[in-house]
Coordinates of N, CA and C in Angstrom, one line a residue:
M1 N 0.8 -1.2 0.0 CA 0.0 0.0 0.0 C 0.9 1.3 0.0
I2 N 2.1 1.2 0.5 CA 2.9 2.3 0.6 C 3.6 2.7 -0.7
V3 N 3.7 1.7 -1.6 CA 4.4 1.9 -2.9 C 3.8 3.0 -3.7
P4 N 2.4 3.0 -3.9 CA 1.8 4.1 -4.7 C 2.1 5.4 -4.2
F5 N 2.0 5.5 -2.8 CA 2.3 6.8 -2.2 C 3.8 7.3 -2.4
L6 N 4.7 6.3 -2.3 CA 6.1 6.7 -2.5 C 6.4 7.1 -3.9
W7 N 5.7 6.4 -4.9 CA 5.8 6.8 -6.3 C 5.3 8.2 -6.6
M8 N 4.1 8.4 -5.9 CA 3.5 9.8 -6.1 C 4.5 10.8 -5.5
L9 N 5.1 10.6 -4.4 CA 6.0 11.5 -3.8 C 7.2 11.7 -4.6
S10 N 7.7 10.6 -5.2 CA 8.9 10.7 -6.1 C 8.6 11.5 -7.3
T11 N 7.4 11.2 -8.0 CA 7.0 11.9 -9.2 C 6.8 13.4 -8.9
S12 N 6.3 13.8 -7.7 CA 6.1 15.2 -7.4 C 7.4 16.0 -7.4
L13 N 8.5 15.3 -7.3 CA 9.8 16.0 -7.2 C 10.7 15.9 -8.4
K14 N 10.0 15.5 -9.5 CA 10.8 15.3 -10.8 C 10.4 16.5 -11.8
D15 N 11.3 16.7 -12.7 CA 11.0 17.6 -13.8 C 10.4 16.9 -14.9
Q16 N 10.1 17.6 -16.0 CA 9.4 17.0 -17.1 C 10.2 15.9 -17.8
Q17 N 11.5 16.1 -17.9 CA 12.3 15.1 -18.5 C 12.4 13.8 -17.8
Q18 N 12.4 13.9 -16.4 CA 12.5 12.7 -15.6 C 11.2 11.9 -15.6
L19 N 10.1 12.6 -15.8 CA 8.8 11.9 -15.8 C 8.7 10.7 -16.7
F20 N 9.3 10.8 -17.9 CA 9.1 9.8 -18.9 C 10.4 9.1 -19.2
A21 N 11.4 9.2 -18.3 CA 12.6 8.5 -18.5 C 12.5 7.0 -18.3
W22 N 13.2 6.2 -19.1 CA 13.2 4.8 -19.0 C 14.6 4.2 -18.9
P23 N 14.8 3.3 -18.0 CA 13.9 2.8 -17.0 C 13.6 3.9 -15.9
P24 N 12.4 3.9 -15.3 CA 12.0 4.9 -14.4 C 12.9 4.9 -13.1
N25 N 13.2 6.0 -12.6 CA 14.0 6.1 -11.4 C 13.2 6.6 -10.2
W26 N 13.4 6.0 -9.1 CA 12.7 6.4 -7.9 C 13.3 7.6 -7.2
W27 N 14.6 7.9 -7.4 CA 15.3 9.0 -6.7 C 15.5 10.1 -7.7
P28 N 14.7 11.2 -7.6 CA 14.8 12.3 -8.6 C 16.2 13.0 -8.5
Q29 N 16.7 13.3 -9.7 CA 18.0 14.0 -9.8 C 17.8 15.2 -10.8
P30 N 17.7 16.4 -10.3 CA 17.7 16.9 -8.9 C 16.3 16.9 -8.4
F31 N 16.1 17.2 -7.1 CA 14.8 17.4 -6.5 C 14.2 18.7 -7.0
V32 N 13.0 18.7 -7.5 CA 12.4 19.9 -8.1 C 11.3 20.4 -7.1
W33 N 11.8 21.1 -6.0 CA 10.8 21.6 -5.0 C 9.9 22.6 -5.5
S34 N 10.3 23.2 -6.6 CA 9.4 24.3 -7.2 C 8.1 23.8 -7.7
N35 N 7.9 22.5 -7.9 CA 6.6 21.9 -8.3 C 5.6 22.2 -7.2
Y36 N 5.9 22.2 -6.0 CA 5.0 22.5 -4.9 C 4.5 23.9 -4.9
T37 N 5.5 24.9 -5.0 CA 5.1 26.3 -5.1 C 4.3 26.6 -6.3
E38 N 4.6 25.9 -7.4 CA 3.9 26.2 -8.7 C 2.5 25.7 -8.6
V39 N 2.3 24.5 -8.0 CA 0.9 24.0 -8.0 C 0.0 24.8 -7.0
M40 N 0.7 25.3 -5.9 CA -0.1 26.1 -5.0 C -0.5 27.4 -5.6
T41 N 0.2 27.9 -6.6 CA -0.1 29.1 -7.3 C -1.2 28.9 -8.3
K42 N -1.0 27.9 -9.1 CA -1.9 27.6 -10.3 C -3.2 27.1 -9.8
V43 N -3.3 26.4 -8.7 CA -4.6 25.8 -8.3 C -5.3 26.6 -7.2
K44 N -4.7 27.7 -6.8 CA -5.3 28.5 -5.7 C -5.5 27.6 -4.5
F45 N -4.4 26.9 -4.1 CA -4.4 25.9 -3.1 C -5.0 26.3 -1.8
G46 N -4.7 27.5 -1.3 CA -5.2 28.0 -0.1 C -6.7 28.1 -0.1
L47 N -7.2 28.7 -1.1 CA -8.7 28.9 -1.2 C -9.4 27.6 -1.3
Y48 N -8.9 26.8 -2.3 CA -9.6 25.5 -2.5 C -9.5 24.6 -1.2
G49 N -8.3 24.7 -0.6 CA -8.1 23.9 0.7 C -9.1 24.3 1.8
L50 N -9.3 25.6 1.9 CA -10.3 26.1 2.9 C -11.7 25.7 2.5
N51 N -12.0 25.7 1.2 CA -13.4 25.3 0.8 C -13.6 23.8 1.2
T52 N -12.5 23.0 0.9 CA -12.6 21.6 1.1 C -12.7 21.3 2.6
L53 N -11.9 22.0 3.4 CA -11.9 21.8 4.9 C -13.3 22.2 5.5
T54 N -13.9 23.3 5.0 CA -15.2 23.7 5.5 C -16.2 22.7 5.2
I55 N -16.3 22.2 4.0 CA -17.3 21.1 3.6 C -17.0 19.9 4.4
T56 N -15.8 19.4 4.5 CA -15.4 18.2 5.2 C -15.8 18.2 6.7
V57 N -15.4 19.3 7.3 CA -15.6 19.4 8.8 C -17.1 19.4 9.0
A58 N -17.9 20.2 8.2 CA -19.3 20.3 8.4 C -20.0 18.9 8.3
V59 N -19.6 18.2 7.2 CA -20.2 16.9 7.0 C -19.8 15.9 8.1
T60 N -18.6 15.9 8.5 CA -18.1 15.0 9.5 C -18.9 15.2 10.8
I61 N -18.9 16.5 11.3 CA -19.6 16.8 12.5 C -21.1 16.4 12.4
G62 N -21.7 16.9 11.3 CA -23.1 16.6 11.1 C -23.4 15.1 11.1
R63 N -22.6 14.3 10.4 CA -22.8 12.9 10.3 C -22.7 12.2 11.6
L64 N -21.7 12.6 12.4 CA -21.5 12.0 13.8 C -22.7 12.3 14.6
I65 N -23.3 13.5 14.6 CA -24.4 13.8 15.4 C -25.7 13.0 14.9
L66 N -26.0 13.2 13.6 CA -27.2 12.6 13.1 C -27.2 11.1 13.1
C67 N -26.1 10.5 12.7 CA -26.0 9.0 12.6 C -25.9 8.4 13.9
S68 N -25.3 9.0 14.9 CA -25.2 8.4 16.2 C -26.6 8.5 16.9
M69 N -27.4 9.6 16.7 CA -28.7 9.6 17.2 C -29.6 8.6 16.5
A70 N -29.5 8.5 15.2 CA -30.4 7.5 14.5 C -30.0 6.1 15.0
G71 N -28.7 5.8 15.1 CA -28.2 4.5 15.6 C -28.7 4.2 17.0
Y72 N -28.8 5.2 17.8 CA -29.3 5.1 19.2 C -30.8 4.7 19.2
G73 N -31.5 5.4 18.3 CA -32.9 5.1 18.2 C -33.2 3.7 17.8
F74 N -32.5 3.2 16.8 CA -32.6 1.9 16.3 C -32.1 0.8 17.3
A75 N -31.2 1.1 18.1 CA -30.6 0.2 19.0 C -31.3 0.1 20.3
R76 N -31.8 1.2 20.9 CA -32.2 1.2 22.3 C -33.7 1.5 22.4
M77 N -34.4 2.0 21.4 CA -35.7 2.5 21.6 C -36.7 1.5 20.9
K78 N -37.9 1.5 21.3 CA -39.0 0.7 20.7 C -40.1 1.6 20.2
F79 N -40.4 1.5 18.9 CA -41.4 2.3 18.3 C -41.9 1.5 17.1
P80 N -43.2 1.8 16.6 CA -43.8 1.1 15.5 C -43.0 1.3 14.2
G81 N -42.8 0.2 13.5 CA -42.1 0.2 12.2 C -40.6 0.4 12.3
K82 N -40.0 0.1 13.5 CA -38.6 0.3 13.7 C -37.8 -0.7 12.8
N83 N -38.2 -1.9 12.7 CA -37.5 -2.9 11.9 C -37.6 -2.6 10.4
F84 N -38.8 -2.1 10.0 CA -39.0 -1.8 8.6 C -38.1 -0.6 8.2
L85 N -38.1 0.4 9.1 CA -37.2 1.6 8.8 C -35.8 1.2 8.8
F86 N -35.4 0.3 9.7 CA -34.0 -0.1 9.7 C -33.6 -0.9 8.4
L87 N -34.6 -1.7 7.9 CA -34.4 -2.4 6.7 C -34.2 -1.5 5.5
L88 N -35.0 -0.4 5.5 CA -34.9 0.6 4.4 C -33.5 1.3 4.5
T89 N -33.1 1.5 5.7 CA -31.7 2.1 5.9 C -30.6 1.2 5.4
L90 N -30.7 -0.1 5.7 CA -29.8 -1.0 5.1 C -29.9 -1.1 3.6
A91 N -31.1 -1.0 3.1 CA -31.2 -1.0 1.6 C -30.5 0.1 0.9
T92 N -30.4 1.3 1.6 CA -29.7 2.4 0.9 C -28.2 2.1 0.7
M93 N -27.7 1.1 1.5 CA -26.3 0.8 1.3 C -26.0 0.0 0.0
M94 N -27.1 -0.5 -0.6 CA -26.9 -1.2 -1.9 C -27.1 -0.3 -3.1
I95 N -27.3 1.0 -2.8 CA -27.5 1.9 -3.9 C -26.2 2.7 -4.1
S96 N -25.7 2.7 -5.3 CA -24.5 3.4 -5.6 C -24.7 4.9 -5.4
S97 N -23.7 5.6 -4.9 CA -23.8 7.0 -4.7 C -23.9 7.8 -6.0
Q98 N -23.4 7.2 -7.1 CA -23.6 7.9 -8.4 C -25.0 7.9 -8.9
I99 N -25.8 6.9 -8.4 CA -27.2 6.9 -8.8 C -28.0 8.0 -8.2
T100 N -27.6 8.5 -7.0 CA -28.3 9.5 -6.3 C -27.9 10.9 -6.7
I101 N -27.0 11.1 -7.5 CA -26.5 12.4 -7.9 C -27.6 13.2 -8.5
I102 N -28.3 12.7 -9.5 CA -29.4 13.4 -10.2 C -30.5 13.8 -9.3
P103 N -31.1 12.8 -8.5 CA -32.1 13.2 -7.6 C -31.7 14.3 -6.5
N104 N -30.5 14.1 -6.0 CA -30.0 15.1 -5.1 C -29.8 16.5 -5.7
F105 N -29.3 16.5 -7.0 CA -29.2 17.7 -7.7 C -30.5 18.4 -7.9
I106 N -31.5 17.7 -8.3 CA -32.9 18.2 -8.5 C -33.4 18.8 -7.2
I107 N -33.2 18.1 -6.1 CA -33.7 18.6 -4.8 C -32.9 19.9 -4.4
M108 N -31.6 19.9 -4.6 CA -30.8 21.1 -4.2 C -31.2 22.3 -5.1
R109 N -31.5 22.0 -6.4 CA -31.9 23.1 -7.3 C -33.2 23.7 -6.9
Y110 N -34.1 22.8 -6.4 CA -35.4 23.2 -6.0 C -35.3 24.1 -4.7
L111 N -34.3 23.8 -3.9 CA -34.1 24.6 -2.7 C -33.2 25.8 -2.9
G112 N -32.7 26.0 -4.2 CA -31.9 27.1 -4.5 C -30.5 27.0 -3.9
L113 N -30.0 25.8 -3.8 CA -28.6 25.6 -3.2 C -27.6 25.1 -4.2
V114 N -27.9 25.2 -5.5 CA -26.9 24.8 -6.5 C -25.8 25.9 -6.4
D115 N -24.5 25.5 -6.6 CA -23.3 26.3 -6.5 C -23.2 27.0 -5.1
T116 N -23.5 26.2 -4.1 CA -23.3 26.6 -2.7 C -22.6 25.5 -2.0
H117 N -21.8 25.8 -1.0 CA -21.2 24.7 -0.2 C -22.3 24.0 0.6
L118 N -23.3 24.7 1.0 CA -24.4 24.1 1.8 C -25.1 23.0 0.9
G119 N -25.2 23.2 -0.4 CA -25.8 22.2 -1.3 C -24.9 21.0 -1.4
V120 N -23.6 21.2 -1.2 CA -22.7 20.0 -1.2 C -22.8 19.2 0.1
I121 N -23.0 20.0 1.2 CA -23.0 19.4 2.5 C -24.2 18.6 2.8
L122 N -25.4 19.2 2.6 CA -26.7 18.6 3.1 C -26.9 17.1 2.7
P123 N -26.7 16.7 1.4 CA -27.0 15.3 1.0 C -26.0 14.3 1.7
Q124 N -24.9 14.8 2.2 CA -23.9 13.9 2.8 C -24.0 13.8 4.3
L125 N -25.0 14.4 4.9 CA -25.0 14.5 6.4 C -25.4 13.1 7.0
A126 N -25.9 12.2 6.3 CA -26.3 10.9 6.9 C -26.2 9.9 5.8
D127 N -25.8 8.7 6.2 CA -25.7 7.6 5.2 C -26.0 6.3 6.0
G128 N -26.5 5.3 5.2 CA -26.9 4.0 5.8 C -25.8 3.3 6.6
F129 N -24.6 3.3 6.1 CA -23.5 2.5 6.7 C -23.2 3.2 8.1
S130 N -23.2 4.5 8.2 CA -22.8 5.1 9.4 C -23.9 4.8 10.5
I131 N -25.2 4.9 10.1 CA -26.2 4.5 11.0 C -26.1 3.1 11.5
F132 N -25.9 2.2 10.5 CA -25.7 0.8 10.9 C -24.5 0.6 11.8
L133 N -23.4 1.2 11.6 CA -22.2 1.1 12.4 C -22.5 1.6 13.8
M134 N -23.2 2.7 14.0 CA -23.5 3.2 15.3 C -24.5 2.3 16.0
R135 N -25.5 1.9 15.3 CA -26.5 1.0 15.9 C -25.9 -0.3 16.4
Q136 N -25.0 -0.9 15.6 CA -24.4 -2.2 16.1 C -23.5 -1.9 17.3
F137 N -22.9 -0.8 17.4 CA -22.0 -0.5 18.5 C -22.9 -0.3 19.8
F138 N -23.9 0.5 19.6 CA -24.8 0.7 20.8 C -25.5 -0.5 21.3
L139 N -25.7 -1.5 20.5 CA -26.3 -2.8 20.9 C -25.3 -3.5 21.9
T140 N -24.1 -3.2 21.9 CA -23.1 -3.9 22.8 C -23.2 -3.5 24.2
F141 N -23.9 -2.4 24.5 CA -24.1 -1.9 25.9 C -25.2 -2.8 26.5
P142 N -24.9 -3.3 27.7 CA -25.9 -4.1 28.4 C -27.1 -3.3 28.8
Y143 N -28.3 -4.0 28.7 CA -29.5 -3.3 29.0 C -29.6 -3.1 30.5
E144 N -28.9 -3.8 31.3 CA -28.8 -3.6 32.7 C -28.3 -2.2 33.0
L145 N -27.4 -1.7 32.2 CA -26.8 -0.4 32.4 C -27.9 0.7 32.2
E146 N -28.7 0.4 31.2 CA -29.8 1.4 30.9 C -30.8 1.4 32.0
D147 N -31.1 0.2 32.5 CA -32.1 0.1 33.6 C -31.6 0.8 34.8
A148 N -30.3 0.6 35.1 CA -29.7 1.3 36.3 C -29.7 2.8 36.1
A149 N -29.5 3.3 34.9 CA -29.5 4.7 34.6 C -31.0 5.3 34.8
K150 N -32.0 4.5 34.4 CA -33.3 4.9 34.6 C -33.7 5.0 36.1
L151 N -33.2 4.1 36.9 CA -33.4 4.2 38.3 C -32.8 5.4 38.9
D152 N -31.7 5.9 38.3 CA -31.0 7.1 38.8 C -31.6 8.4 38.2
G153 N -32.7 8.2 37.5 CA -33.4 9.4 36.9 C -33.0 9.8 35.6
C154 N -32.3 9.0 34.8 CA -31.9 9.3 33.5 C -33.0 9.1 32.5
N155 N -33.3 10.1 31.7 CA -34.2 9.8 30.6 C -33.4 9.4 29.4
P156 N -34.1 9.0 28.3 CA -33.3 8.5 27.1 C -32.3 9.4 26.6
L157 N -32.6 10.7 26.6 CA -31.7 11.7 26.1 C -30.4 11.8 27.0
M158 N -30.7 11.8 28.3 CA -29.6 11.9 29.2 C -28.7 10.6 29.1
F159 N -29.3 9.5 29.0 CA -28.6 8.2 28.8 C -27.7 8.3 27.6
Y160 N -28.2 8.9 26.5 CA -27.4 9.0 25.3 C -26.2 9.9 25.4
F161 N -26.4 11.1 26.0 CA -25.4 12.1 26.2 C -24.4 11.8 27.3
R162 N -24.9 11.2 28.4 CA -24.0 11.1 29.6 C -23.4 9.7 29.7
I163 N -23.9 8.7 29.0 CA -23.4 7.4 29.2 C -22.9 6.8 27.8
L164 N -23.7 6.8 26.8 CA -23.3 6.2 25.5 C -22.2 7.0 24.8
I165 N -22.4 8.3 24.6 CA -21.4 9.1 23.9 C -20.1 9.1 24.6
P166 N -20.0 9.3 25.9 CA -18.6 9.3 26.5 C -17.9 8.0 26.4
N167 N -18.6 6.9 26.2 CA -18.0 5.6 26.1 C -18.0 5.1 24.7
S168 N -18.2 6.0 23.7 CA -18.2 5.6 22.3 C -17.1 6.4 21.5
K169 N -16.1 6.9 22.2 CA -15.0 7.7 21.6 C -14.4 6.9 20.4
A170 N -14.1 5.6 20.6 CA -13.4 4.8 19.6 C -14.2 4.7 18.4
I171 N -15.5 4.4 18.4 CA -16.3 4.2 17.2 C -16.6 5.5 16.6
L172 N -16.7 6.6 17.4 CA -16.9 7.9 16.8 C -15.7 8.4 16.1
A173 N -14.5 8.1 16.6 CA -13.2 8.5 16.0 C -13.1 7.7 14.7
T174 N -13.5 6.4 14.7 CA -13.4 5.7 13.4 C -14.3 6.2 12.4
L175 N -15.5 6.5 12.8 CA -16.5 7.1 11.8 C -16.0 8.5 11.3
A176 N -15.4 9.2 12.2 CA -14.9 10.6 11.8 C -13.8 10.4 10.8
V177 N -12.9 9.5 11.0 CA -11.8 9.3 10.0 C -12.3 8.8 8.7
M178 N -13.3 7.9 8.7 CA -13.8 7.4 7.4 C -14.6 8.5 6.7
T179 N -15.4 9.2 7.4 CA -16.2 10.3 6.8 C -15.2 11.4 6.3
F180 N -14.3 11.8 7.1 CA -13.3 12.9 6.6 C -12.6 12.5 5.4
Q181 N -12.1 11.2 5.3 CA -11.4 10.8 4.1 C -12.3 10.7 2.9
G182 N -13.6 10.2 3.1 CA -14.5 10.1 1.9 C -14.9 11.5 1.4
V183 N -15.2 12.4 2.3 CA -15.6 13.8 1.8 C -14.5 14.6 1.3
W184 N -13.3 14.5 2.0 CA -12.1 15.2 1.5 C -11.7 14.9 0.1
N185 N -11.8 13.6 -0.2 CA -11.4 13.1 -1.5 C -12.5 13.1 -2.6
D186 N -13.7 13.5 -2.2 CA -14.9 13.4 -3.1 C -14.6 14.4 -4.3
F187 N -15.0 13.9 -5.4 CA -14.7 14.6 -6.7 C -16.0 14.9 -7.4
L188 N -16.8 13.8 -7.6 CA -17.9 13.9 -8.6 C -19.0 14.9 -8.1
W189 N -19.4 14.8 -6.8 CA -20.5 15.6 -6.3 C -20.2 17.1 -6.3
P190 N -19.0 17.5 -5.8 CA -18.6 18.9 -5.9 C -18.5 19.4 -7.3
L191 N -18.0 18.5 -8.2 CA -17.9 18.9 -9.6 C -19.2 19.2 -10.2
V192 N -20.3 18.5 -9.8 CA -21.6 18.7 -10.4 C -22.2 19.9 -9.7
M193 N -22.0 20.1 -8.4 CA -22.8 21.2 -7.7 C -22.1 22.5 -7.8
L194 N -20.8 22.6 -7.9 CA -20.1 23.9 -7.8 C -19.6 24.4 -9.2
T195 N -20.2 25.5 -9.6 CA -19.8 26.0 -10.9 C -18.9 27.2 -10.8
S196 N -18.9 27.9 -9.7 CA -18.0 29.1 -9.6 C -16.6 28.7 -9.2
P197 N -15.6 29.2 -9.9 CA -14.2 28.8 -9.7 C -13.8 29.0 -8.2
E198 N -14.3 30.1 -7.6 CA -13.8 30.4 -6.2 C -14.4 29.4 -5.2
K199 N -15.4 28.6 -5.6 CA -16.0 27.7 -4.6 C -15.6 26.2 -4.8
R200 N -14.6 26.0 -5.7 CA -14.2 24.6 -6.0 C -13.5 24.0 -4.8
T201 N -13.5 22.7 -4.8 CA -12.7 21.9 -3.8 C -11.3 21.6 -4.4
L202 N -10.5 21.0 -3.6 CA -9.1 20.6 -4.0 C -9.2 19.6 -5.2
S203 N -10.0 18.6 -5.0 CA -10.1 17.5 -6.0 C -10.5 18.1 -7.3
V204 N -11.5 19.0 -7.3 CA -12.0 19.6 -8.6 C -10.9 20.5 -9.1
G205 N -10.3 21.3 -8.3 CA -9.2 22.2 -8.7 C -8.1 21.5 -9.4
L206 N -7.6 20.4 -8.8 CA -6.5 19.6 -9.4 C -6.8 19.0 -10.7
S207 N -8.1 18.7 -10.9 CA -8.5 18.1 -12.2 C -8.3 19.1 -13.4
Y208 N -8.2 20.4 -13.1 CA -8.0 21.4 -14.2 C -6.6 21.5 -14.6
L209 N -5.7 20.7 -14.0 CA -4.3 20.6 -14.5 C -4.2 19.7 -15.6
V210 N -5.3 18.9 -15.9 CA -5.3 18.0 -17.0 C -5.7 18.8 -18.3
G211 N -4.7 19.0 -19.2 CA -5.0 19.8 -20.4 C -5.5 19.0 -21.5
Q212 N -5.9 19.7 -22.6 CA -6.4 19.0 -23.8 C -5.3 18.3 -24.5
Y213 N -4.1 18.9 -24.5 CA -3.0 18.3 -25.3 C -1.8 17.8 -24.4
T214 N -1.7 18.3 -23.2 CA -0.7 17.9 -22.3 C -1.1 18.0 -20.8
T215 N -0.5 17.2 -20.0 CA -0.9 17.1 -18.6 C 0.4 17.3 -17.8
R216 N 0.4 18.2 -16.8 CA 1.6 18.3 -15.9 C 1.5 17.3 -14.8
W217 N 2.0 16.1 -15.0 CA 1.9 15.1 -14.0 C 2.7 15.4 -12.8
D218 N 3.8 16.2 -13.0 CA 4.6 16.6 -11.8 C 3.8 17.4 -10.8
L219 N 3.0 18.4 -11.4 CA 2.1 19.2 -10.6 C 1.0 18.4 -10.0
Q220 N 0.4 17.5 -10.8 CA -0.7 16.7 -10.3 C -0.2 15.9 -9.1
M221 N 1.0 15.3 -9.2 CA 1.4 14.5 -8.0 C 1.8 15.4 -6.8
A222 N 2.3 16.6 -7.1 CA 2.6 17.5 -6.0 C 1.4 17.9 -5.3
G223 N 0.3 18.2 -6.1 CA -1.0 18.6 -5.5 C -1.6 17.4 -4.7
S224 N -1.4 16.2 -5.2 CA -2.0 15.0 -4.6 C -1.3 14.8 -3.2
V225 N 0.0 15.0 -3.2 CA 0.8 14.8 -1.9 C 0.3 15.8 -0.9
L226 N 0.1 17.1 -1.3 CA -0.4 18.1 -0.4 C -1.8 17.8 0.1
T227 N -2.6 17.2 -0.8 CA -4.0 16.9 -0.5 C -4.1 15.8 0.5
V228 N -3.2 14.8 0.4 CA -3.4 13.6 1.3 C -2.8 13.9 2.7
L229 N -2.0 14.9 2.8 CA -1.4 15.2 4.1 C -2.4 15.3 5.3
P230 N -3.5 16.1 5.1 CA -4.4 16.3 6.2 C -5.0 14.9 6.7
I231 N -5.3 14.0 5.7 CA -5.8 12.7 6.0 C -4.9 11.9 6.9
L232 N -3.6 11.9 6.5 CA -2.6 11.2 7.2 C -2.4 11.8 8.6
I233 N -2.4 13.1 8.7 CA -2.3 13.7 10.1 C -3.5 13.3 11.0
L234 N -4.7 13.4 10.4 CA -5.9 13.0 11.2 C -5.8 11.5 11.6
F235 N -5.4 10.7 10.7 CA -5.3 9.2 11.0 C -4.3 9.0 12.2
F236 N -3.2 9.6 12.1 CA -2.2 9.4 13.1 C -2.6 10.0 14.5
L237 N -3.4 11.1 14.5 CA -3.9 11.6 15.7 C -5.0 10.7 16.3
L238 N -5.8 10.1 15.5 CA -6.9 9.2 16.0 C -6.6 7.7 15.9
Q239 N -5.3 7.4 15.6 CA -5.0 6.0 15.4 C -5.3 5.1 16.6
K240 N -5.1 5.6 17.8 CA -5.3 4.9 19.0 C -6.8 4.4 19.1
Y241 N -7.7 5.4 18.8 CA -9.1 5.1 18.9 C -9.5 4.2 17.7
F242 N -8.9 4.4 16.6 CA -9.2 3.6 15.4 C -8.9 2.1 15.7
V243 N -7.7 1.8 16.2 CA -7.3 0.4 16.5 C -8.2 -0.1 17.6
Q244 N -8.5 0.7 18.6 CA -9.3 0.3 19.7 C -10.7 -0.2 19.2
S245 N -11.3 0.6 18.3 CA -12.6 0.2 17.7 C -12.6 -1.1 17.0
I246 N -11.4 -1.4 16.3 CA -11.3 -2.7 15.6 C -11.2 -3.8 16.6
K247 N -10.5 -3.6 17.7 CA -10.5 -4.6 18.7 C -11.8 -4.9 19.3
M248 N -12.6 -3.8 19.5 CA -13.9 -4.0 20.2 C -14.9 -4.7 19.3
T249 N -14.8 -4.5 18.0 CA -15.7 -5.2 17.1 C -15.2 -6.6 16.7
G250 N -14.1 -7.0 17.2 CA -13.6 -8.3 16.9 C -13.1 -8.6 15.5
L251 N -12.7 -7.5 14.8 CA -12.2 -7.6 13.5 C -10.7 -7.6 13.3
K252 N -10.0 -7.3 14.4 CA -8.5 -7.2 14.4 C -7.9 -8.6 14.1
G253 N -7.0 -8.6 13.2 CA -6.3 -9.9 12.9 C -7.1 -10.8 12.0

């Protein structure tokens, strides 16, 4: 898995002549650090990075809140039609995200949110897998714990905020990393929704380096390296919780 990243890093430091040299060399001679400054100028990296960060953080926080609440409802509450609604939620996992682009676009156009960051954010605030993940985790809490909390005067909302959420840091961190990575790297939905150049995300902005007759692969790779850095930083910061959640779900090894 590390080989593609190392090749991307190597290519980002090559000049045009080294890109197509045969046999290919892993160690650039010389290192062309100017590729990074050039791509940050051509792609408006600061602006597009801020746009991407805004969308990604909003979706991540919103999904953690909404999907954890929905998962709590499916796991701990009793209400008519719960199993049917959960079945519908699972069914959405079998629908490709590309299929929902046109319906989502029509809805956003009706709401007047085309070419806005809010229009990119709203359709991504909840998904079936995240609800399923939170529901399965909340089922692992013993019902005796909930009964004891009720005896102490906890209502369902207090039990959710005071007991479940503080003890769900591992699964929430895992969901945060997965959501952040997916939204940060998303290309198709922002490409469809955002038409103004100043509102583009990094993935969309980097795609404009692909020309009709030539493509600056050195700049593409430099931009890709810079784009992947926030994901790596987030993963290393939350790695402890990520591994802990794998252990708790019995999937490690």
